[in-house]
Every structure is written in structure tokens, then in C-alpha cells.
Amino acid sequence: MKVAYGPDPSPDLFRSNPRVLMAESPTLPKSRQQLILAVLMLCSLLIWLDNTVLSTTLETLADPVRGLDAGPAGLQWATGSYTLAFATLMFTAGALGDRFGHRTVLATGLVIFAGSSVWAAYAGDTGQLIAARAAMGVGSALIMPANSAILMWTFTGPARATAVAISSTAAGVGMAVGPVLAGLLLDHFWWGSVFLVNVPVVVLALAGIATLVPNFRSPVPRPLDPAGMLLSISGLAALAYGLIRAGQAATWSRTDVWAPIAVGLIVLAAFTYVELRIKAPGFDPRLLAQRAFGGGNAALGLLLFAIAAVTFYNAFYLQGARGFSPMEAGLAGLPTALGAILGAPLGARLVRRWSLRSVSAPALAVAALTMGAYGLLGLRTPLARVEILLLVQGLSIGMVLGPVTAALISSLPLERAGAGSAVTNTVRQAGSVIGIAVGGTIMSIVYRRAIEPSLGPVPEAVQDQARVSAEQARHAADAIHRPALARAADDAFIHAMHVGAVWIMLVALIGAAVLAVALRPAGKPTGPAQEPDGRPAGNGAGARSHASAA
């Protein structure tokens, strides 16, 4: 039996070295397999809940009274530090599971996640929150690959495909429940409660792991990649710092802006060079040279860039500019989750009828247009229009992410699927990190320029506060009884969101074009439309793998 790694488990994901075969796992009673699956789904749900509750909490964290008085840069880092650690440590976590056992790594990740959740809940300032969120990212990076590996060890044959499909529903449940849960907690408790809620879930999961899950491990461990891990963390961190710093400085010409960006790009180039020279790299850049796999991953990275940026905007639009309570904002976001849940199986059905390229590239283009449509939203846009926009956005994203991810992994030889999973998930998380940095920076720069003409009659101390963000401006306006300043801040934010939405749309449209080229048949087709792995588009196996990666 072979084992897959990465947060998007699929029955086709196995270890990357065909000569290293794992011993067959002991046959477990069906009742125990079902209980193990429930525990693993609980672990996955924990990660997805955390990914979604933070977006609902951003507006509260920015509040000087109810939150941490966090500025845009601090909120970008609170989101990005988690994703940065997740992206750069995930491909190393699988190798740790080989050496020490996947149950051990999973339990360790859960303990780190719970401890850092408590740290985040009681953070006294933005810096502590950022550090705690990075530690939570470390825990998540250990949890997800071990979770996938245990799933593959526990189930074999057709039962494995069924288990993977059931497990993938945790993502949809987390997307739907997370914002509403966060809204409920924020309406009744302080902001730290959204992190403390992770602790009882972890305790329950640890109890299940200790009593049910064997400590599966590979008889021939993969080598660790400390050089790649260090270079990837350093490069992405420097790049993100420069991009976020540009939003604070409102210019790209300062040395403390362009120098970190340049250093980050150089270090990432060194990371690529080192990985090319390693015999068994954790992240194999050679795979990106293949048109379908490399282009498809580039498109997914651009899509995740756009999703991260537009989600960042939406949090401040609903709660800040529109004045929704956290619960109202969480409920307003449900159409996105519902669309994503329905979009994955819908995409699989359409791919069976047509081809992956015919379905996913137009769906990505539609997703891009829905993001651009944020440029049409205002302070008094009817909520029904916003909900329809979010539903279509979720549907189109769901039709892209699951089917394309599964097809890209299937396009590789079986012995390279494990390495391909690491590349795909790292690219996706890196796209999210950069999307948060760039999207937030565009919003900060445009907002500051838009609010400036309204600051003339305002005291100088208040001017500096109002320039930081719309949240700070509204608080200052309440303090000095200047409702005109609050209205100006709302208008400046809406203008900044409109400008940012256009750039986000363009990035996602580029992703759609790249995907259309990447999935183009290599030669003139002589039969049914082909998937990237060469199977006919109507192959049912492909559709099944789509559901598993959704």
C-alpha cells in the first residue's frame, strides 16, 4: 500500500518513489475504519473552520475599542503569517510522518494548533497575534499531510475512494459553519473566543487519535529538506514584507519597500536552484516545466491569489462600510460556501459530458468577472444582488478548484503523484500569501489617496489616524463628533475596493487564459476530448477524483 501527502487527498495520490513500497496496513474492522474517518474529518473541519472564522473577525480586530486597534498591515500579517507557515512547512511534514509515524505528527500538530489558539485568543497586541497565527500555521502544516496519509493507510480499494469523497465534505461544512460560528461568538463574547473554540475540538480529536488510530509509518523514510524549507520561508516572508510595507508607505520607491521584494525574489530563485540539485526535493520545480501541470498550477495560484484578496475586501465591506454585525456578515457569506459545495459535483458532471478545459477555463473566467463586479457594489447596493454575486462566485470557484486539482495530479505518472501534490498545495498557499499582501496594499494606497482631500478641516492628530484605515477614521469621527469624516472614510474605502477589484479581476482572467492554454490538447485530437492525463473527458474515474479533491 502507498500513501498520499497534502491537504487535497485523492485516491490517486501516492508516495513519489515507486521503489519504496509500504507494508500493507493491517486490515481494520469496518466499524473502526468508520470511527477513524470521523476523527480525521474532525481534524480537517478544524482547519477549515479556522480559515473562515478569521475573515469574519478582521473588522473587530481593527476596532480600537473592541479589538486590537490593528491596522491594515497588521491584519494582512495576521492572515498571511498563518498561510506562510502552512505553505512552506507542509511539504516537509510528510517526511516527518515517514520517520516518526503519521499519528505522532498529527497529534503533535493538533497540540501546537491548540496551544497557539490559546495564545492568539489572549494576544495583547497585533504582534503577538501575528506570532500566534504563524504558530497555528505550523500546526496546520503538520495536521493536513498526516491526515491524508492516515486516510490512505486505513482504507483500500473502492472504500478508499468513498472515504476520500466523504472526507472532502469537511471543507464545505467548514466554509459554511465558520463565518456563522464566528458571528455568533463575536456578538456574545470577545474576539478571542473565535480562537478558543478550537481547543475542545482538538481535545476530542486527540482522544479519538489515541484510542483508534494506529501509528502508520513508511519503512523507508523520505529525506528531510531543511535547506528548501528555510529558503522558501525566508523568500516568501521577505516578498510579503515588501509588498505589505508598500501599503504602509503608500509608495513603491522607498528602499524598505523594493529591497525586501528584491531579496525575496532572489531567495526564491535560490530555493528553486537548490531544489533542482537535490535528488529527492520536498518541492520539485521540474514538474512545473510540464505544460499541463505547470500551467494548471499557475492558474490555480492566480485563482487563490484573487480569492484571498477579494475575501479580505469583503470582510471590511460588509461589516465596516455596510455596518453589518458579525453574525449578519457571516450569514451574508453563506451563498459563497453553498456555491462552492454545489460547484464541485456540478463541475464533475459537466466534465463527464464535455472536457476539463471546456468547463474549468470558462468557470474561472466567470469567477474573475464576479470579483470584478465588486467594483459595482456600493453602500446602498441591495443585499439580494450581493448574495447572487457571492453564489455565482462560489459556484464558479467550486467548478475549478476540485476538478483541476485532481486532474493535474492524475496527469503525472503514479510515482510522481506525491511530489506533484506537494507542488500543487505549496503553489496554492503561496498564491494566497501574495494575494493578501498585494490586495491589502492596493486597498491601503488607494484609500489613503482618496481620504486625503477630506482631512483638511480635521485636527492633525486625527488626520494621521484617519489615514491608517477606514476603521480608524470611523472611530476618530465618533470621538470628535464629525459624521462627515465617517462618510468620507466609507466613500474612500468603496473607491479603494473598486480599484482593487479591477486588478483582482485581471489577475484571475490571466489565470483563466493560462488554464485554457495549459489544458489545450497537445496535438489534433482524433477521438473524444482528452484530459491532461490522456483519458477521455467522459471517464468516470476522472469525475470521481474531482469529488475527492474538492
Coordinates of C-alpha atoms in Angstrom, one line a residue, residues 254-464:
R254 CA 11.4 53.6 -0.8
T255 CA 14.3 51.3 0.0
D256 CA 12.4 49.5 2.7
V257 CA 9.8 48.6 0.1
W258 CA 11.7 47.5 -3.0
A259 CA 14.7 46.0 -1.2
P260 CA 12.7 43.3 0.6
I261 CA 10.8 42.5 -2.6
A262 CA 14.1 42.1 -4.5
V263 CA 15.7 40.0 -1.7
G264 CA 12.6 37.8 -1.6
L265 CA 12.7 37.1 -5.3
I266 CA 16.5 36.3 -5.2
V267 CA 16.0 33.9 -2.3
L268 CA 13.1 32.2 -4.0
A269 CA 15.3 31.8 -7.1
A270 CA 18.0 30.3 -4.9
F271 CA 15.3 28.0 -3.4
T272 CA 14.4 26.8 -6.9
Y273 CA 18.1 26.2 -7.7
V274 CA 18.7 24.2 -4.6
E275 CA 15.6 22.1 -5.1
L276 CA 16.7 21.3 -8.7
R277 CA 20.0 20.0 -7.4
I278 CA 18.5 17.8 -4.6
K279 CA 17.9 14.1 -5.5
A280 CA 14.6 13.9 -3.6
P281 CA 13.4 17.5 -3.1
G282 CA 10.4 18.3 -1.0
F283 CA 9.3 20.7 -3.7
D284 CA 10.2 19.6 -7.2
P285 CA 10.3 22.5 -9.7
R286 CA 10.9 20.1 -12.6
L287 CA 7.2 19.2 -12.6
L288 CA 6.3 22.8 -13.4
A289 CA 8.1 22.5 -16.7
Q290 CA 5.3 20.3 -18.0
R291 CA 2.7 22.4 -19.8
A292 CA -0.4 20.9 -18.3
F293 CA 0.9 20.6 -14.8
G294 CA 2.9 23.8 -14.6
G295 CA 0.3 26.0 -16.4
G296 CA -2.5 24.4 -14.4
N297 CA -0.8 25.1 -11.1
A298 CA 0.0 28.7 -12.2
A299 CA -3.7 29.2 -12.9
L300 CA -4.7 27.8 -9.5
G301 CA -2.1 30.0 -7.8
L302 CA -3.6 33.1 -9.6
L303 CA -7.1 32.0 -8.6
L304 CA -6.1 31.6 -4.9
F305 CA -4.4 35.0 -5.1
A306 CA -7.7 36.5 -6.2
I307 CA -9.8 34.6 -3.7
A308 CA -7.6 35.7 -0.8
A309 CA -7.6 39.3 -1.9
V310 CA -11.4 39.6 -2.5
T311 CA -12.2 37.8 0.8
F312 CA -10.0 40.4 2.5
Y313 CA -12.1 43.2 0.9
N314 CA -15.4 41.5 1.6
A315 CA -14.8 41.3 5.3
F316 CA -14.4 45.1 5.6
Y317 CA -17.1 45.9 3.1
L318 CA -19.9 44.0 4.9
Q319 CA -19.0 44.9 8.5
G320 CA -17.2 48.2 8.1
A321 CA -18.8 50.0 5.2
R322 CA -22.3 48.4 5.3
G323 CA -22.4 48.2 9.2
F324 CA -23.4 44.5 9.4
S325 CA -22.9 42.8 12.7
P326 CA -20.5 39.8 12.7
M327 CA -23.5 37.4 12.7
E328 CA -25.2 39.2 9.8
A329 CA -21.9 39.2 7.8
G330 CA -21.4 35.5 8.5
L331 CA -24.9 34.7 7.3
A332 CA -24.4 37.0 4.2
G333 CA -21.4 34.9 3.3
L334 CA -23.3 31.6 3.2
P335 CA -24.0 31.8 -0.5
T336 CA -20.3 31.6 -1.3
A337 CA -20.0 28.4 0.7
L338 CA -23.2 26.9 -0.7
G339 CA -22.0 27.7 -4.2
A340 CA -18.6 26.1 -3.6
I341 CA -20.3 22.9 -2.2
L342 CA -22.6 22.6 -5.2
G343 CA -20.0 23.7 -7.7
A344 CA -17.6 20.8 -7.3
P345 CA -20.1 18.0 -8.1
L346 CA -21.6 20.1 -10.8
G347 CA -18.2 20.6 -12.4
A348 CA -17.6 16.9 -12.3
R349 CA -20.8 16.2 -14.1
L350 CA -20.1 18.8 -16.8
V351 CA -16.6 17.4 -17.3
R352 CA -18.0 13.9 -17.9
R353 CA -20.1 15.5 -20.7
W354 CA -17.5 17.8 -22.2
S355 CA -13.9 18.2 -21.2
L356 CA -12.0 19.7 -18.3
R357 CA -10.7 22.6 -20.4
S358 CA -14.2 23.4 -21.7
V359 CA -15.6 23.6 -18.2
S360 CA -12.8 24.9 -15.9
A361 CA -11.5 27.8 -18.1
P362 CA -14.9 29.4 -18.6
A363 CA -15.7 28.9 -14.9
L364 CA -12.5 30.6 -13.9
A365 CA -13.4 33.5 -16.2
V366 CA -16.8 33.8 -14.6
A367 CA -15.2 33.8 -11.2
A368 CA -12.9 36.6 -12.3
L369 CA -15.9 38.6 -13.5
T370 CA -17.7 38.2 -10.2
M371 CA -14.6 39.6 -8.5
G372 CA -14.6 42.5 -10.8
A373 CA -18.3 43.0 -10.1
Y374 CA -17.2 44.2 -6.6
G375 CA -16.4 47.4 -8.5
L376 CA -20.2 47.9 -8.9
L377 CA -21.0 47.4 -5.2
G378 CA -21.8 50.5 -3.1
L379 CA -23.0 51.5 0.3
R380 CA -26.6 51.0 -0.6
T381 CA -26.5 48.1 -3.1
P382 CA -29.5 45.8 -2.4
L383 CA -28.4 42.8 -0.3
A384 CA -30.1 40.4 -2.8
R385 CA -27.7 41.5 -5.5
V386 CA -24.7 40.9 -3.3
E387 CA -26.0 37.4 -2.4
I388 CA -26.5 36.5 -6.0
L389 CA -23.0 37.7 -6.8
L390 CA -21.5 35.6 -4.0
L391 CA -23.5 32.5 -5.0
V392 CA -22.2 32.7 -8.6
Q393 CA -18.7 33.3 -7.3
G394 CA -18.8 30.2 -5.1
L395 CA -20.3 28.0 -7.9
S396 CA -17.6 29.0 -10.4
I397 CA -14.8 28.6 -7.9
G398 CA -16.0 25.2 -6.9
M399 CA -16.2 24.1 -10.6
V400 CA -12.5 25.0 -10.9
L401 CA -10.6 24.0 -7.8
G402 CA -11.6 20.4 -7.3
P403 CA -11.7 19.1 -10.9
V404 CA -8.5 20.9 -11.9
T405 CA -6.5 19.8 -8.8
A406 CA -7.5 16.2 -9.2
A407 CA -6.8 16.2 -13.0
L408 CA -3.4 17.8 -12.5
I409 CA -2.2 15.2 -10.1
S410 CA -3.7 12.5 -12.4
S411 CA -1.7 13.9 -15.3
L412 CA 1.6 12.7 -13.6
P413 CA 3.0 9.2 -13.6
L414 CA 1.9 7.4 -10.4
E415 CA 5.4 7.5 -9.0
R416 CA 5.4 11.4 -9.2
A417 CA 2.0 12.0 -7.8
G418 CA 3.2 12.5 -4.2
A419 CA 5.7 15.1 -5.3
G420 CA 3.0 16.7 -7.5
S421 CA 0.7 17.0 -4.5
A422 CA 3.4 18.9 -2.6
V423 CA 4.0 21.3 -5.5
T424 CA 0.2 21.9 -6.1
N425 CA -0.5 22.7 -2.5
T426 CA 2.5 24.9 -2.0
V427 CA 1.7 26.9 -5.0
R428 CA -1.9 27.4 -3.9
Q429 CA -0.9 28.6 -0.4
A430 CA 1.9 30.8 -1.8
G431 CA -0.8 32.4 -4.1
S432 CA -2.9 33.1 -1.0
V433 CA 0.0 34.8 0.8
I434 CA 0.8 37.1 -2.0
G435 CA -2.8 37.8 -2.8
I436 CA -3.4 39.0 0.8
A437 CA -0.3 41.2 0.6
V438 CA -0.9 42.7 -2.8
G439 CA -4.7 43.1 -2.3
G440 CA -4.3 44.8 1.0
T441 CA -1.6 47.1 -0.2
I442 CA -3.7 48.3 -3.2
M443 CA -6.5 49.0 -0.8
S444 CA -4.3 50.9 1.6
I445 CA -2.6 53.1 -1.1
V446 CA -5.9 54.0 -2.9
Y447 CA -7.8 54.6 0.4
R448 CA -5.1 56.9 1.7
R449 CA -5.1 59.0 -1.5
A450 CA -8.9 59.1 -1.6
I451 CA -9.4 60.2 2.0
E452 CA -6.7 62.9 1.8
P453 CA -9.0 65.7 0.4
S454 CA -11.4 65.3 3.2
L455 CA -8.9 65.7 6.0
G456 CA -8.3 69.5 5.7
P457 CA -10.7 70.7 8.4
V458 CA -9.8 67.8 10.8
P459 CA -7.2 68.2 13.6
E460 CA -3.7 66.9 12.6
A461 CA -3.7 64.1 15.2
V462 CA -7.0 62.8 13.8
Q463 CA -5.7 63.1 10.3
D464 CA -2.9 60.7 11.0

